[in-house]
Amino acid sequence: MTVNRRNFLKTTLSSVAVASVGSTALGACSPQATSSDTKDSSKATCCTESKAELNLSFQEGIAPGETLHEKLDFMEKHGVVGFEPGGGGLAGRVNELKEALRDRNIKVSAICAGFQGFILSEEPAVRKQCMDTMKEIITAAGELGSTGVIIVPAFNQQLPVKPHTQETRDFLCEQFNEMGTFAAQHGTTVILEPLNRGEAFYLRQVADAASICRDINNPGVRCMGDFWHMTFEETSDMGAFLSGGDYLQHVHVASRKRRSMPGEDGEADCYINGFKGLKMLNYTNYVSFECGCQGDHNVVVPAALELLREQWKKA
């Protein structure tokens, strides 16, 4: 008998496809495994449950209240466990903050900048001003048990600035290594913050900041991600956080259109993808509010907290 090669191949491939579908269907409909089988297979296929925690933090202007104590009372009432003060004048506030936080379930999270000058300046005096004021803030941060001091290499309006070259990156690594060593000696870190291109030309993605951390290889140098800036610079919140890896020390959150309270921009304010990344990293540091507010703080802020907690559960 003469065999038509085209028909033979068609018949053979169809048989393989049917067998494949059949085996899949049979597998889906097969009886459940015994308890011993389940136990054995779980060892090979199941991942351990994430140890990540959603530790929420507020910058000083987020909570309603006329005084710091009133703000902290509001935070405690709503389960906010981190407080992110600004770095300006922080050395003179150490005792005030220690006393205000005494016997509270709130700790200092990161310190938000506050330094003077900028580290990528072409002018040595401006760079020295940045280094000196950063060290002053770092010292205070260490006394307060802070997770780190946030720094931006340069904002767009800060001139004259070093060009975006390999030499500049090498210089930046040297400067951050010095700061990081000083920070580690004081029990804290320097945290590099990527910004969107509308605010900074240098360091715009979490992976960029993490690569500097990796190259410096200094325990006092870490990075962070900010959902607001990531909206414009990252293709994936999850991917951005995963690129930070073990170097990810802090997270900022805001609404994704107007940089207001999470939830004030409606459906745009979705953080689930990013939260999935944080859970994969077993992230236990802080997610801190850095944003404005369009409505009544007493109404909008609790709603924002509820939104983030609901999305964390869904992640």
GROMACS .gro file of C-alpha atoms in nm, residues 32-220:
model
  189
   32GLN     CA    1  -0.744   1.338   4.490
   33ALA     CA    2  -0.406   1.228   4.617
   34THR     CA    3  -0.376   1.060   4.950
   35SER     CA    4  -0.252   1.261   5.246
   36SER     CA    5   0.090   1.098   5.226
   37ASP     CA    6   0.117   1.176   4.853
   38THR     CA    7   0.017   1.537   4.918
   39LYS     CA    8   0.276   1.572   5.190
   40ASP     CA    9   0.553   1.434   4.970
   41SER     CA   10   0.464   1.647   4.669
   42SER     CA   11   0.435   1.963   4.877
   43LYS     CA   12   0.799   1.931   4.972
   44ALA     CA   13   0.896   1.954   4.609
   45THR     CA   14   0.642   2.199   4.468
   46CYS     CA   15   0.512   2.435   4.735
   47CYS     CA   16   0.684   2.758   4.828
   48THR     CA   17   0.706   2.869   5.189
   49GLU     CA   18   0.456   3.136   5.286
   50SER     CA   19   0.582   3.492   5.259
   51LYS     CA   20   0.699   3.653   5.581
   52ALA     CA   21   0.636   4.001   5.440
   53GLU     CA   22   0.446   4.255   5.649
   54LEU     CA   23   0.265   4.574   5.554
   55ASN     CA   24   0.418   4.817   5.800
   56LEU     CA   25   0.257   5.151   5.721
   57SER     CA   26   0.431   5.479   5.793
   58PHE     CA   27   0.338   5.848   5.772
   59GLN     CA   28   0.545   6.150   5.695
   60GLU     CA   29   0.481   6.431   5.941
   61GLY     CA   30   0.215   6.614   5.739
   62ILE     CA   31  -0.011   6.314   5.673
   63ALA     CA   32  -0.203   6.260   5.996
   64PRO     CA   33  -0.455   6.522   6.109
   65GLY     CA   34  -0.376   6.707   6.431
   66GLU     CA   35  -0.240   7.038   6.551
   67THR     CA   36   0.050   6.894   6.750
   68LEU     CA   37   0.291   6.605   6.705
   69HIS     CA   38   0.122   6.420   6.992
   70GLU     CA   39  -0.220   6.456   6.829
   71LYS     CA   40  -0.078   6.324   6.502
   72LEU     CA   41   0.082   6.028   6.677
   73ASP     CA   42  -0.242   5.955   6.864
   74PHE     CA   43  -0.424   5.937   6.530
   75MET     CA   44  -0.155   5.711   6.387
   76GLU     CA   45  -0.170   5.472   6.681
   77LYS     CA   46  -0.549   5.459   6.665
   78HIS     CA   47  -0.530   5.355   6.300
   79GLY     CA   48  -0.246   5.104   6.330
   80VAL     CA   49   0.027   5.311   6.163
   81VAL     CA   50   0.358   5.188   6.304
   82GLY     CA   51   0.616   5.412   6.132
   83PHE     CA   52   0.692   5.784   6.145
   84GLU     CA   53   0.903   5.949   5.874
   85PRO     CA   54   1.026   6.294   5.981
   86GLY     CA   55   1.214   6.533   5.759
   87GLY     CA   56   1.589   6.557   5.797
   88GLY     CA   57   1.608   6.936   5.822
   89GLY     CA   58   1.698   7.031   6.180
   90LEU     CA   59   1.667   6.667   6.288
   91ALA     CA   60   1.969   6.683   6.520
   92GLY     CA   61   1.785   6.937   6.734
   93ARG     CA   62   1.471   6.720   6.750
   94VAL     CA   63   1.618   6.390   6.867
   95ASN     CA   64   1.510   6.430   7.230
   96GLU     CA   65   1.167   6.564   7.128
   97LEU     CA   66   1.101   6.267   6.901
   98LYS     CA   67   1.231   6.012   7.149
   99GLU     CA   68   1.003   6.151   7.418
  100ALA     CA   69   0.702   6.170   7.183
  101LEU     CA   70   0.747   5.807   7.075
  102ARG     CA   71   0.812   5.672   7.424
  103ASP     CA   72   0.570   5.389   7.513
  104ARG     CA   73   0.407   5.407   7.170
  105ASN     CA   74   0.384   5.131   6.910
  106ILE     CA   75   0.543   5.364   6.654
  107LYS     CA   76   0.907   5.376   6.547
  108VAL     CA   77   1.100   5.615   6.326
  109SER     CA   78   1.105   5.469   5.976
  110ALA     CA   79   1.324   5.649   5.721
  111ILE     CA   80   1.434   6.012   5.738
  112CYS     CA   81   1.320   6.216   5.439
  113ALA     CA   82   1.620   6.406   5.302
  114GLY     CA   83   1.670   6.751   5.461
  115PHE     CA   84   2.034   6.784   5.355
  116GLN     CA   85   2.175   7.096   5.191
  117GLY     CA   86   2.366   7.119   4.864
  118PHE     CA   87   2.381   6.818   4.633
  119ILE     CA   88   2.640   6.550   4.582
  120LEU     CA   89   2.668   6.578   4.202
  121SER     CA   90   2.749   6.950   4.202
  122GLU     CA   91   3.044   7.070   3.995
  123GLU     CA   92   3.133   7.296   4.287
  124PRO     CA   93   3.339   7.132   4.565
  125ALA     CA   94   3.191   7.361   4.833
  126VAL     CA   95   2.836   7.251   4.745
  127ARG     CA   96   2.935   6.884   4.750
  128LYS     CA   97   3.101   6.932   5.089
  129GLN     CA   98   2.788   7.098   5.221
  130CYS     CA   99   2.588   6.794   5.111
  131MET     CA  100   2.830   6.547   5.271
  132ASP     CA  101   2.854   6.742   5.597
  133THR     CA  102   2.479   6.789   5.640
  134MET     CA  103   2.408   6.429   5.543
  135LYS     CA  104   2.645   6.307   5.812
  136GLU     CA  105   2.473   6.529   6.065
  137ILE     CA  106   2.133   6.383   5.972
  138ILE     CA  107   2.274   6.029   5.964
  139THR     CA  108   2.405   6.071   6.320
  140ALA     CA  109   2.061   6.180   6.440
  141ALA     CA  110   1.896   5.898   6.243
  142GLY     CA  111   2.117   5.646   6.419
  143GLU     CA  112   2.018   5.786   6.759
  144LEU     CA  113   1.652   5.750   6.665
  145GLY     CA  114   1.689   5.393   6.534
  146SER     CA  115   1.586   5.498   6.185
  147THR     CA  116   1.611   5.257   5.891
  148GLY     CA  117   1.799   5.517   5.687
  149VAL     CA  118   1.830   5.867   5.541
  150ILE     CA  119   1.688   5.924   5.193
  151ILE     CA  120   1.907   6.105   4.941
  152VAL     CA  121   1.866   6.216   4.579
  153PRO     CA  122   2.192   6.271   4.383
  154ALA     CA  123   2.060   6.583   4.205
  155PHE     CA  124   1.733   6.748   4.111
  156ASN     CA  125   1.684   6.892   3.763
  157GLN     CA  126   1.703   7.252   3.882
  158GLN     CA  127   2.032   7.203   4.069
  159LEU     CA  128   2.316   7.347   3.859
  160PRO     CA  129   2.598   7.332   3.765
  161VAL     CA  130   2.588   6.954   3.776
  162LYS     CA  131   2.825   6.678   3.671
  163PRO     CA  132   2.744   6.519   3.332
  164HIS     CA  133   2.572   6.183   3.305
  165THR     CA  134   2.886   5.977   3.234
  166GLN     CA  135   3.065   5.670   3.366
  167GLU     CA  136   3.309   5.900   3.549
  168THR     CA  137   3.017   6.064   3.727
  169ARG     CA  138   2.879   5.726   3.829
  170ASP     CA  139   3.220   5.622   3.963
  171PHE     CA  140   3.238   5.947   4.158
  172LEU     CA  141   2.888   5.891   4.294
  173CYS     CA  142   2.983   5.544   4.412
  174GLU     CA  143   3.283   5.687   4.597
  175GLN     CA  144   3.069   5.948   4.772
  176PHE     CA  145   2.793   5.707   4.867
  177ASN     CA  146   3.048   5.455   4.990
  178GLU     CA  147   3.183   5.718   5.229
  179MET     CA  148   2.832   5.808   5.346
  180GLY     CA  149   2.735   5.442   5.375
  181THR     CA  150   3.036   5.356   5.589
  182PHE     CA  151   2.953   5.648   5.819
  183ALA     CA  152   2.587   5.537   5.832
  184ALA     CA  153   2.677   5.176   5.915
  185GLN     CA  154   2.894   5.301   6.200
  186HIS     CA  155   2.585   5.474   6.338
  187GLY     CA  156   2.355   5.175   6.295
  188THR     CA  157   2.160   5.306   5.997
  189THR     CA  158   2.183   5.343   5.618
  190VAL     CA  159   2.184   5.586   5.328
  191ILE     CA  160   1.883   5.521   5.101
  192LEU     CA  161   1.907   5.615   4.732
  193GLU     CA  162   1.576   5.733   4.587
  194PRO     CA  163   1.506   5.716   4.213
  195LEU     CA  164   1.281   5.998   4.086
  196ASN     CA  165   1.086   6.045   3.765
  197ARG     CA  166   1.247   6.236   3.478
  198GLY     CA  167   1.040   6.544   3.550
  199GLU     CA  168   1.228   6.586   3.877
  200ALA     CA  169   1.571   6.432   3.820
  201PHE     CA  170   1.789   6.340   3.522
  202TYR     CA  171   1.999   6.093   3.718
  203LEU     CA  172   1.882   5.773   3.892
  204ARG     CA  173   1.526   5.715   3.769
  205GLN     CA  174   1.466   5.342   3.816
  206VAL     CA  175   1.494   5.112   4.116
  207ALA     CA  176   1.727   4.883   3.920
  208ASP     CA  177   1.966   5.175   3.863
  209ALA     CA  178   1.982   5.247   4.235
  210ALA     CA  179   2.018   4.878   4.320
  211SER     CA  180   2.306   4.842   4.074
  212ILE     CA  181   2.493   5.119   4.256
  213CYS     CA  182   2.427   4.943   4.587
  214ARG     CA  183   2.557   4.619   4.439
  215ASP     CA  184   2.871   4.779   4.298
  216ILE     CA  185   2.951   4.961   4.623
  217ASN     CA  186   2.876   4.648   4.828
  218ASN     CA  187   2.844   4.847   5.149
  219PRO     CA  188   2.586   4.745   5.415
  220GLY     CA  189   2.522   5.114   5.480
   0.00000   0.00000   0.00000
